Coordinates of C-alpha atoms in Angstrom, one line a residue:
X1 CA 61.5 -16.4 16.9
X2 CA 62.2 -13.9 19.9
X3 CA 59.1 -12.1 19.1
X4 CA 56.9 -15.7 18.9
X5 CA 58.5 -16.4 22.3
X6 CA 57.8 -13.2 23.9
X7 CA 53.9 -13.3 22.6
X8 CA 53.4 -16.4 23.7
X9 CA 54.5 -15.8 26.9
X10 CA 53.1 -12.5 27.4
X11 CA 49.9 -14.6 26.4
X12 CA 50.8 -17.3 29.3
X13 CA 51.3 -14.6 31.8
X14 CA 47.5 -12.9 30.9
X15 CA 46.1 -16.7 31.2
X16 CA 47.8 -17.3 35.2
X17 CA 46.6 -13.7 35.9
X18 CA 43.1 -14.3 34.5
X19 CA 43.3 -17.5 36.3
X20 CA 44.1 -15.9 39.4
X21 CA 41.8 -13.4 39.4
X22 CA 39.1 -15.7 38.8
X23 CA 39.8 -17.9 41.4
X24 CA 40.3 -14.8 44.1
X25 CA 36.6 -13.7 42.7
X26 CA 35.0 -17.0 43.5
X27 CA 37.1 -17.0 47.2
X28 CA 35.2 -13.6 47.8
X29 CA 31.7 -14.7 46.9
X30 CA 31.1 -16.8 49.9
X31 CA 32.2 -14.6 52.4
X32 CA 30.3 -11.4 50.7
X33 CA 26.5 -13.3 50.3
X34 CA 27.0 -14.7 54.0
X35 CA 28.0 -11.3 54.9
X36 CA 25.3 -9.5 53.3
X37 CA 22.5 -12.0 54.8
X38 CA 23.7 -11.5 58.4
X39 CA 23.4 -7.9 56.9
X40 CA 19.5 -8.3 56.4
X41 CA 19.1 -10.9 59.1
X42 CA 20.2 -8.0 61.6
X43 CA 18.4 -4.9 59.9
X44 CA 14.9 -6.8 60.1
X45 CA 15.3 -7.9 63.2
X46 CA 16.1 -4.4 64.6
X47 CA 13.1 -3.3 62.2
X48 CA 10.5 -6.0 63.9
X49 CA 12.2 -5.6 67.3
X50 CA 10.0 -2.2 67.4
X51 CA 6.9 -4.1 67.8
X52 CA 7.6 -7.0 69.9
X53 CA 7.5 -6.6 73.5
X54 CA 10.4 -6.9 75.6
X55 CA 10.3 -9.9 78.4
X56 CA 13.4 -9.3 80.1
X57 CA 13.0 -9.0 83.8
X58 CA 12.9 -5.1 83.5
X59 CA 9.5 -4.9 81.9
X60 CA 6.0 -5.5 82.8
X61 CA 4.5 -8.5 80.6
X62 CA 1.6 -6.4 80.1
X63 CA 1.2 -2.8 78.5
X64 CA 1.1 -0.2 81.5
X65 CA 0.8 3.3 81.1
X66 CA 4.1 5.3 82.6
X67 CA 2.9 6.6 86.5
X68 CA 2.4 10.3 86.3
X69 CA 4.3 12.7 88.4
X70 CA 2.7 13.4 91.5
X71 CA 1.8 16.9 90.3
X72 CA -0.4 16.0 87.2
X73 CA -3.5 14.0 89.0
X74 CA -4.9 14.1 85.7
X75 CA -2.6 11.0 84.4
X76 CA -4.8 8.9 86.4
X77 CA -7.1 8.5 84.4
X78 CA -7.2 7.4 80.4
X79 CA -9.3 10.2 78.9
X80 CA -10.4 9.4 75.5
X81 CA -8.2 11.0 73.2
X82 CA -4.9 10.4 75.8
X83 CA -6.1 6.7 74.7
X84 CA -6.4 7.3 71.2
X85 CA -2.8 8.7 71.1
X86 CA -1.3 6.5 73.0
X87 CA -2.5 3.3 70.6
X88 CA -1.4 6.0 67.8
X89 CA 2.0 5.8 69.3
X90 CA 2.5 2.6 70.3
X91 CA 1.7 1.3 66.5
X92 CA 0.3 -2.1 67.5
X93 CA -0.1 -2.0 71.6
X94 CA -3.8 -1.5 72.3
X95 CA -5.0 -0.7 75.8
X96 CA -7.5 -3.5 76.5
X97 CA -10.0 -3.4 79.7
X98 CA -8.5 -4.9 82.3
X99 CA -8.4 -8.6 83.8
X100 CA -9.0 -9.3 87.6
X101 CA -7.2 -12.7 89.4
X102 CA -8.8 -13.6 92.9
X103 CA -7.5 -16.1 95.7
X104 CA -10.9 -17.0 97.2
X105 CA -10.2 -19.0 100.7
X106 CA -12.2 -20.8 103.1
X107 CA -12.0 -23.3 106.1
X108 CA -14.0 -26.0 107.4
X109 CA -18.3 -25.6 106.6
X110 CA -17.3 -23.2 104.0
X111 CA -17.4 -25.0 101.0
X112 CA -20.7 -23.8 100.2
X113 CA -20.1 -20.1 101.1
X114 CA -17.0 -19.8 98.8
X115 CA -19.1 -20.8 96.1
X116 CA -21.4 -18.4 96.7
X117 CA -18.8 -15.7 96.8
X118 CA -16.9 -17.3 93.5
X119 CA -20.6 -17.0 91.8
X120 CA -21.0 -13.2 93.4
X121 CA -17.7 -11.9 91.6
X122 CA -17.5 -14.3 88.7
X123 CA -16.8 -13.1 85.4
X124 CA -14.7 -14.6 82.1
X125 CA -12.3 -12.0 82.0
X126 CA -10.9 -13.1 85.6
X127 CA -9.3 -15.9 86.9
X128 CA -9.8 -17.6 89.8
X129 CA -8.5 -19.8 92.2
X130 CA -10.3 -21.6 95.1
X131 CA -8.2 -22.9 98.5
X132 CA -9.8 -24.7 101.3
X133 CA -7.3 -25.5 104.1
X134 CA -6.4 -28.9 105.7
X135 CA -8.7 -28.1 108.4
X136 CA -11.5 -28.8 106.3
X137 CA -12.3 -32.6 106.2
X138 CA -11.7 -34.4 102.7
X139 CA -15.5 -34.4 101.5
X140 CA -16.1 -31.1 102.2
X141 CA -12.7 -30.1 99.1
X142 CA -14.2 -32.5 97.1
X143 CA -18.0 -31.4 97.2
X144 CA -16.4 -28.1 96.3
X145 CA -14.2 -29.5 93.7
X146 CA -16.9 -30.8 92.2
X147 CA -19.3 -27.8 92.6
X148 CA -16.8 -25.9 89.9
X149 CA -16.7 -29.2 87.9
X150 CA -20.8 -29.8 87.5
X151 CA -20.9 -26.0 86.4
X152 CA -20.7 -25.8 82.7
X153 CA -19.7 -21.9 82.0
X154 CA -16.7 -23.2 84.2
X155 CA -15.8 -26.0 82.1
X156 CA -16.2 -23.6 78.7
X157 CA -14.0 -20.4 79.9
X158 CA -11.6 -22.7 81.9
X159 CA -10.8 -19.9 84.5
X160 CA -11.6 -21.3 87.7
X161 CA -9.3 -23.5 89.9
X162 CA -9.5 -25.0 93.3
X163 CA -5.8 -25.9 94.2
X164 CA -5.6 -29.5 94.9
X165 CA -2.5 -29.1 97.9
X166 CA -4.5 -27.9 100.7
X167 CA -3.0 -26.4 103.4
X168 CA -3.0 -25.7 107.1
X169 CA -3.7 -21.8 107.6
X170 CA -3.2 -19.9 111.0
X171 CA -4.4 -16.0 110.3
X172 CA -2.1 -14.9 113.1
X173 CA 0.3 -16.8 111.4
X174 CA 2.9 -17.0 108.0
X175 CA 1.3 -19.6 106.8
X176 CA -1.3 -17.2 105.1
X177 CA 1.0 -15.6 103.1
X178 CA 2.4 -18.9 101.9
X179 CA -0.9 -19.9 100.7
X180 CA -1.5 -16.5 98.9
X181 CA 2.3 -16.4 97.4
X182 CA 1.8 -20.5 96.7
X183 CA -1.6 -19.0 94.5
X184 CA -0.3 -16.2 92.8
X185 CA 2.8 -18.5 91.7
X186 CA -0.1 -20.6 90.3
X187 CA -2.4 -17.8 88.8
X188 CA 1.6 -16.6 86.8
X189 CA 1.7 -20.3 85.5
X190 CA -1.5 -20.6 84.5
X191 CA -2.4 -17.5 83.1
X192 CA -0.5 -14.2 81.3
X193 CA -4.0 -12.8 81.3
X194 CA -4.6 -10.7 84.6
X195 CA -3.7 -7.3 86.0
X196 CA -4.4 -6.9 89.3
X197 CA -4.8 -9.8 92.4
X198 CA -8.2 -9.6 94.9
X199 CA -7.4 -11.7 97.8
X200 CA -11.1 -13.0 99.4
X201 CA -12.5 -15.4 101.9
X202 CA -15.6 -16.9 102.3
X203 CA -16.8 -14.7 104.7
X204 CA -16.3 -11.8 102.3
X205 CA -19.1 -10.1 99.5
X206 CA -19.0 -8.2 96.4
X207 CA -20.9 -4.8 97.1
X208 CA -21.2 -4.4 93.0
X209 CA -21.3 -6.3 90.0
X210 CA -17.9 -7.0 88.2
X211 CA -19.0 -5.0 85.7
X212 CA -18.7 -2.1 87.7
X213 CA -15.5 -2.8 89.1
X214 CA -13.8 -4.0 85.8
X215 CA -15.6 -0.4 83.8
X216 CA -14.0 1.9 86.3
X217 CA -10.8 0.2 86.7
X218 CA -10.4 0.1 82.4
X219 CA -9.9 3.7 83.1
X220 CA -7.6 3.4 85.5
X221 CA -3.6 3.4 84.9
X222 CA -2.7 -0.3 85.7
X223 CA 0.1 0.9 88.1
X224 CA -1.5 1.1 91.5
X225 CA -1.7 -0.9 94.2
X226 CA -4.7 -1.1 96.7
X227 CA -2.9 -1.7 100.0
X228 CA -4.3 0.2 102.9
X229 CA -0.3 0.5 104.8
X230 CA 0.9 2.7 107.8
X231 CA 4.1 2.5 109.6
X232 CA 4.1 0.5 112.2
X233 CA 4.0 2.4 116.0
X234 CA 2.7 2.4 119.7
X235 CA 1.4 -0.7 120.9
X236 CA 2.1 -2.7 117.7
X237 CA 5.7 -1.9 118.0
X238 CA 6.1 -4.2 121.5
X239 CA 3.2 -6.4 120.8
X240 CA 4.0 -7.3 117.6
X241 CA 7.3 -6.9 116.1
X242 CA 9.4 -7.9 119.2
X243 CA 8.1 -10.8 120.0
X244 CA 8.9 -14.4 118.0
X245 CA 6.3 -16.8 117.7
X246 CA 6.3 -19.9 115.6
X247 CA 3.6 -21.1 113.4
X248 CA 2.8 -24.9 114.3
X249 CA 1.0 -25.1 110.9
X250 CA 4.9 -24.7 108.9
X251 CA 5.5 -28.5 110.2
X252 CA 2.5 -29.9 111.7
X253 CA -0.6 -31.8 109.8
X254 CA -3.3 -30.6 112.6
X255 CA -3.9 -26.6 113.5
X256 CA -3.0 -25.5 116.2
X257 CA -2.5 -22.1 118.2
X258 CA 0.8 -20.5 117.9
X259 CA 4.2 -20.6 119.9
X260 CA 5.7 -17.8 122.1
X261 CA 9.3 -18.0 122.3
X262 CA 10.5 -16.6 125.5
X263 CA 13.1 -14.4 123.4
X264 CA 12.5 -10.8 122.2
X265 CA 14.1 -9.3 118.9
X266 CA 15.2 -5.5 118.0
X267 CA 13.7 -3.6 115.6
X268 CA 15.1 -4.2 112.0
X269 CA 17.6 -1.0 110.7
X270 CA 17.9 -2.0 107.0
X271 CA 14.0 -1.9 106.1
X272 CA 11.2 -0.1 107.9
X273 CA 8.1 -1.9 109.4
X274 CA 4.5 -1.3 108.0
X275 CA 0.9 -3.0 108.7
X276 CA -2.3 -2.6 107.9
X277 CA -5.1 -4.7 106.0
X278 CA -4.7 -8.4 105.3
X279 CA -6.5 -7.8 102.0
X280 CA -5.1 -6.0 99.1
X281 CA -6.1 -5.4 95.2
X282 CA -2.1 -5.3 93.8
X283 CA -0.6 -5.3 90.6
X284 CA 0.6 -8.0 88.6
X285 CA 3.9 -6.3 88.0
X286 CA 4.1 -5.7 91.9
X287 CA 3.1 -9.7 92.9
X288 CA 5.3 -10.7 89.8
X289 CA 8.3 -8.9 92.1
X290 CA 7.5 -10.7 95.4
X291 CA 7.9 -13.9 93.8
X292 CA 10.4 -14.1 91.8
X293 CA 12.6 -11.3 94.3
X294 CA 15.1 -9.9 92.1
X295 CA 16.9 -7.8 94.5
X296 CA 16.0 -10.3 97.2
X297 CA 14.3 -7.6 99.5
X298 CA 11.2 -9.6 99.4
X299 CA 12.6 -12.9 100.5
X300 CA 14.6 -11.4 103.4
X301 CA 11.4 -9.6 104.3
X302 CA 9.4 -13.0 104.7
X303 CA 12.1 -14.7 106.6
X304 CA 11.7 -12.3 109.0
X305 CA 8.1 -12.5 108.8
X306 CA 8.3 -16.0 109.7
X307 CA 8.5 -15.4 112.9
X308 CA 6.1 -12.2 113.0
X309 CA 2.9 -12.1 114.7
X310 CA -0.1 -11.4 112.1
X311 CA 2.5 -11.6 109.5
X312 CA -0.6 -10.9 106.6
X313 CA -1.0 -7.6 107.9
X314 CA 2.6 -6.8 107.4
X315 CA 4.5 -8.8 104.6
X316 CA 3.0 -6.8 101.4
X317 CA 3.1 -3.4 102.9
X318 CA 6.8 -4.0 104.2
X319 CA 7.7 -4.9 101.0
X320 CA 6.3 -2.3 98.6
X321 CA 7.2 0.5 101.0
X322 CA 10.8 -0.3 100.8
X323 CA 11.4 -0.2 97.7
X324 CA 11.6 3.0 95.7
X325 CA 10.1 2.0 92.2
X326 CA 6.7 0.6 94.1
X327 CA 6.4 2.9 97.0
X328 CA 5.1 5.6 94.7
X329 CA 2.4 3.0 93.6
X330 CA 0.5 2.0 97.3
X331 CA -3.3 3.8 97.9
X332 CA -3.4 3.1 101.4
X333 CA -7.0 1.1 100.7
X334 CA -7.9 -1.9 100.7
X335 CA -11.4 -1.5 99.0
X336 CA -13.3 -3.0 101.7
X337 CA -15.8 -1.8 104.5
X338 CA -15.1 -3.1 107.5
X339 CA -16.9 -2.8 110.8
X340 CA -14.5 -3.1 113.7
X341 CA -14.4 -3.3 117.4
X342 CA -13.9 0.0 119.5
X343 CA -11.4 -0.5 121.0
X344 CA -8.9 -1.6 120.0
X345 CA -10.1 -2.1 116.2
X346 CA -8.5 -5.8 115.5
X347 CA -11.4 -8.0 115.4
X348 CA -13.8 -7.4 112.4
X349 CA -17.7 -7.4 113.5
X350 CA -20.4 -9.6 111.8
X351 CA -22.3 -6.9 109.6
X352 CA -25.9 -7.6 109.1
X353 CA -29.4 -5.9 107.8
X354 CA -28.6 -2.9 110.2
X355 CA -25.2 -2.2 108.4
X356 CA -26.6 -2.2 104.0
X357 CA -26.8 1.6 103.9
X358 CA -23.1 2.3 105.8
X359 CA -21.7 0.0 103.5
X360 CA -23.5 1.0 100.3
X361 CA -22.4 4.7 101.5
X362 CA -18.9 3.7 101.7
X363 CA -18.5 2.8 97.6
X364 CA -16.2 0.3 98.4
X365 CA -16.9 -3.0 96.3
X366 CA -16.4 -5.1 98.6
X367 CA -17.3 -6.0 102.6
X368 CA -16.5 -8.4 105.2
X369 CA -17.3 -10.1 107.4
X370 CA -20.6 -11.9 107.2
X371 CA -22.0 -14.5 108.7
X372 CA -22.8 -18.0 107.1
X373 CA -26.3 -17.0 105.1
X374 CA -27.2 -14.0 106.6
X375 CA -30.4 -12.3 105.5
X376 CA -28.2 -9.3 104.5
X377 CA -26.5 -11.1 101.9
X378 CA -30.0 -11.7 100.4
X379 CA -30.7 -8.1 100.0
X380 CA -27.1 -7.5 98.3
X381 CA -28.2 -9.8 95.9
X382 CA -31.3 -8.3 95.2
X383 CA -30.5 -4.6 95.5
X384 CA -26.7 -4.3 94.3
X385 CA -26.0 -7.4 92.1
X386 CA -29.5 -8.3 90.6
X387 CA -28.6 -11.9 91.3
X388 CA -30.5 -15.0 92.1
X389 CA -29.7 -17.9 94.2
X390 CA -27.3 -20.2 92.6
X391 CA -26.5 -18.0 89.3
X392 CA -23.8 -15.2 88.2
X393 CA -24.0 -11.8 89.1
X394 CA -25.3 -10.8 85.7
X395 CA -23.5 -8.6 83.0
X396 CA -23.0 -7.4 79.9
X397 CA -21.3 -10.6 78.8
X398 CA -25.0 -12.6 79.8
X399 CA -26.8 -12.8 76.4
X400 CA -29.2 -15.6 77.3
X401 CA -32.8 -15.2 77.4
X402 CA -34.1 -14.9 80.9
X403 CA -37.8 -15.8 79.9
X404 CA -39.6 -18.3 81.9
X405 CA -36.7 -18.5 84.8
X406 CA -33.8 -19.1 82.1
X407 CA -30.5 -17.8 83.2
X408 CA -29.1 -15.2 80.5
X409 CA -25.3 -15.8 81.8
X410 CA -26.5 -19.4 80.1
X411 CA -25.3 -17.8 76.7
X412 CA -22.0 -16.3 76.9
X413 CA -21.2 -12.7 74.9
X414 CA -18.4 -10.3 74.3
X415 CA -16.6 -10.3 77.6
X416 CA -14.9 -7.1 77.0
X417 CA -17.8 -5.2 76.9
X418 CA -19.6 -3.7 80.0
X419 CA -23.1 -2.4 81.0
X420 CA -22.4 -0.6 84.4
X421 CA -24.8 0.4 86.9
X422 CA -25.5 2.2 90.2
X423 CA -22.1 0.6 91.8
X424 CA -19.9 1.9 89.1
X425 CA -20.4 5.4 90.2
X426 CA -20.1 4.8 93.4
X427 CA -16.8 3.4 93.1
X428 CA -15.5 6.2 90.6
X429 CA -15.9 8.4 93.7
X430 CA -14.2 6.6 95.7
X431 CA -11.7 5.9 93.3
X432 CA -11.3 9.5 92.7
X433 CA -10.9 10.5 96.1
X434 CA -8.3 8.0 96.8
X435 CA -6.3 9.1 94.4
X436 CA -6.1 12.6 95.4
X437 CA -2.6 15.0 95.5
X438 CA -3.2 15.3 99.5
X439 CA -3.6 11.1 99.8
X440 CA -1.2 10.2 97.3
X441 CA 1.6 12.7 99.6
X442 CA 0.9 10.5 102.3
X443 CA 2.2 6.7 100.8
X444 CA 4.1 5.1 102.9
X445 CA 4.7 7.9 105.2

C-alpha cells in the first residue's frame, strides 16, 4: 500500500514537473521568435544600409568625389580607369555627367532677350528658372510666360520655370541676392537633379554650346566653386564696407535709388570681407549650405549684407571664404569675359563685332554685357553655337532631321550623351589652367 502510494505520487510529481516545464517552454517562445526577428530585422538593415545613401545634413545629396590634397593636381580630373574604380568601389554609385541649374534674369524690354539667352544655353539635363523684376510691366511677364508655355520641348522635359513672384531688384542693392537665394530655394524644391548653379541675365551669352560646357565639366570633380573672390582693400574698404545704405526695393512696390544713412560702421572682427564678381558657377552642396545655414555663418553674413553697398559682389565670397570646409573649394573665376572701364573697372562695357576674337581667345563660356540685338550676337550664333534664330543651340541630344529647314532638337535623344566641338577645348584649357598648384595657393588669400 506504501509502495502504491509512493508510485503514485512520484508519478503526480513527474506530471506538475512536466507540466511546468511545458508551460515555461511555451512562456519562452514568444520572447525568443520576437527576439530573433529584431535579430534579422537589424542584420539586413545594416547589410542594405551599405548601399543607400546617407541624407543626414552631413552629406552631399549627390555622389562627389573626395577634394584632393592640394599637392596631387592630378585628382582634378576623373581619368578613365580612376572612374572605373571608383564605380568598382562604390558597388552601385555610378558617376553620371553632370546637371547645370541657371537663374536667368531680366528687367523691363527684356522679355525677349532672356529668351534668347534661355534658347542659347538650353539643354534637358539642366534646369532652369526665369525672373523678370516688378519693374517690368505685367504684359511684358506674361508674354514671357507664355513664350516658355507655346514651346513644346519645354512642356515634354518640364525643366524650365519663370517664377511667378516677381520682384523689385536694385544691383547696388540686397535685393539681388534675395532673388538668387529665393531661386535656388526653388531650383532645391523642384529638382534633386543639378550640380552646379549659373547665375545669368539677359544681357549675358553663351560663348559655346552646352555640350561643351557639360563634356568638360563630366570630367571635372563636382567640388569646386567658380567664384572669382579677393579680399576686400583700398578704396573698397571706405567706399564700400563703412557706409550703410538701405535698399528701398526691401519695402517699397516702385524702384528706386538707394539710401545713405549718415552713420558709418567698423570693420567686422569675427569674419573677413571679400568681393569680387556678381556672377558665380557654385556647387549644389555649397548653395545647399547658404540656405539652409547650419552653423548660421551664412545668415549673419546677409544681415550684415543688408546694409552693404553692391552686396552681390560680396555675399557668396564672404561666405565661402570663412568657412574652412568650402574655402578650399573657390577658383577665383567667374567664367565670364568681361570688358571693363579703365579706370576704375566697375562698370562693364557693351562688347560688340570688334570684341569676337578677345572673347573667343579668353575660353571662357560665357560673356557679358551686350547690347539688346547686337550684330555680334549674330555671329556667335553662327560661328560658336551653330544656331539659328528662334531654335536650340544644337547637340548631341538633337536627333531630328534638319532637311528642308526642320529643326533636329524637334526629336529629342539621349541627353547624356555629348558631341563636343571647337568650345570644349577651349574651355579644358582654361579649366586646366585655373586649376593649377600656383592658383589654387592663392584661394581666398
Amino acid at each position: 500500500m506504501i509502495g502504491r502510494k509512493a508510485n503514485v505520487g512520484s508519478f503526480l510529481n513527474q506530471q506538475w514537473m512536466r507540466k511546468n516545464m511545458n508551460s515555461r517552454d511555451r512562456k519562452w517562445i514568444v520572447p525568443f521568435f520576437a527576439s530573433l526577428l529584431i535579430s534579422v530585422s537589424l542584420l539586413l538593415t545594416a547589410t542594405f544600409g551599405l548601399f543607400i545613401p546617407s541624407q543626414s545634413d552631413n552629406q552631399l545629396p549627390f555622389y562627389a568625389i573626395p577634394f584632393p590634397k592640394e599637392e596631387d593636381s592630378s585628382g582634378y580630373f576623373i581619368e578613365p580607369e580612376l572612374k572605373r574604380s571608383l564605380e568598382e568601389a562604390s558597388g552601385v554609385l555610378k558617376m553620371e555627367p553632370p546637371r547645370l541649374a541657371y537663374l536667368i534674369s531680366g528687367t523691363k524690354g527684356d522679355s525677349r532677350r532672356m529668351m534668347r539667352t534661355l534658347q542659347a544655353v538650353y539643354h534637358p539635363r539642366n534646369q532652369y528658372v526665369l525672373h523678370m523684376d516688378l519693374e517690368a510691366p505685367p504684359r511684358e511677364r506674361l508674354e514671357l510666360t507664355n513664350l516658355v508655355k507655346a514651346d513644346s520641348t519645354f512642356n515634354e522635359v518640364e525643366n524650365v520655370r519663370v517664377m511667378a513672384q516677381s520682384n523689385l531688384v536694385t544691383y547696388k542693392g540686397p535685393t539681388m541676392i534675395a532673388c538668387t537665394l529665393q531661386a535656388i530655394a526653388i531650383l532645391l524644391r523642384e529638382s534633386l537633379d543639378w550640380d552646379w548653379f549659373i547665375n545669368l541675365s539677359a544681357s549675358d551669352y553663351p560663348l559655346m554650346t552646352q555640350d561643351d560646357l557639360l563634356y568638360v565639366f563630366s570630367n571635372l570633380t563636382r567640388n569646386f566653386n567658380f567664384i572669382e573672390h579677393s579680399q576686400i582693400a583700398g578704396w573698397k574698404l571706405s567706399h564700400r564696407a563703412k557706409p550703410i545704405i538701405v535698399d528701398p526695393g526691401l519695402y517699397l512696390s516702385r524702384k528706386s535709388e538707394l539710401s545713405w544713412t549718415t552713420q558709418r560702421r567698423s570693420l567686422p572682427t569675427s569674419f573677413q570681407l571679400f568681393t569680387g564678381s556678381a556672377w558665380v558657377m557654385l556647387t549644389r552642396s555649397f548653395v545647399e549650405y547658404c540656405i539652409w545655414g547650419w552653423d548660421n555663418l551664412p545668415r549673419t553674413i546677409l544681415m550684415y549684407y543688408t546694409n552693404f553697398l553692391s552686396s552681390p559682389e560680396g555675399y557668396f565670397h564672404t561666405v565661402i571664404c570663412n568657412n574652412e570646409e568650402f574655402r578650399r573649394t573657390a577658383v577665383s573665376h567667374d567664367l565670364h569675359y568681361i570688358a571693363w572701364d579703365n579706370p576704375p573697372k566697375q562698370h562693364p562695357l557693351s562688347l560688340t563685332m570688334k570684341d569676337f576674337n578677345k572673347m573667343v581667345n579668353s575660353n571662357a563660356p560665357f560673356a557679358r554685357k551686350f547690347a539688346k540685338d547686337d550684330p555680334v550676337l549674330d555671329k556667335i550664333d553662327k560661328q560658336l553655337l551653330a544656331r539659328t534664330k528662334n531654335r536650340f543651340s544644337p547637340g548631341a541630344w538633337c536627333i531630328g532631321n534638319s532637311e528642308g529647314g526642320a529643326d533636329p532638337c524637334s526629336v529629342r535623344g539621349n541627353d547624356s550623351v555629348f558631341r563636343p566641338g571647337p568650345g570644349a577645348g577651349r574651355l579644358q584649357e582654361l579649366v586646366h589652367s585655373l586649376l593649377s598648384e600656383e592658383i589654387l595657393k592663392e584661394q581666398c588669400t
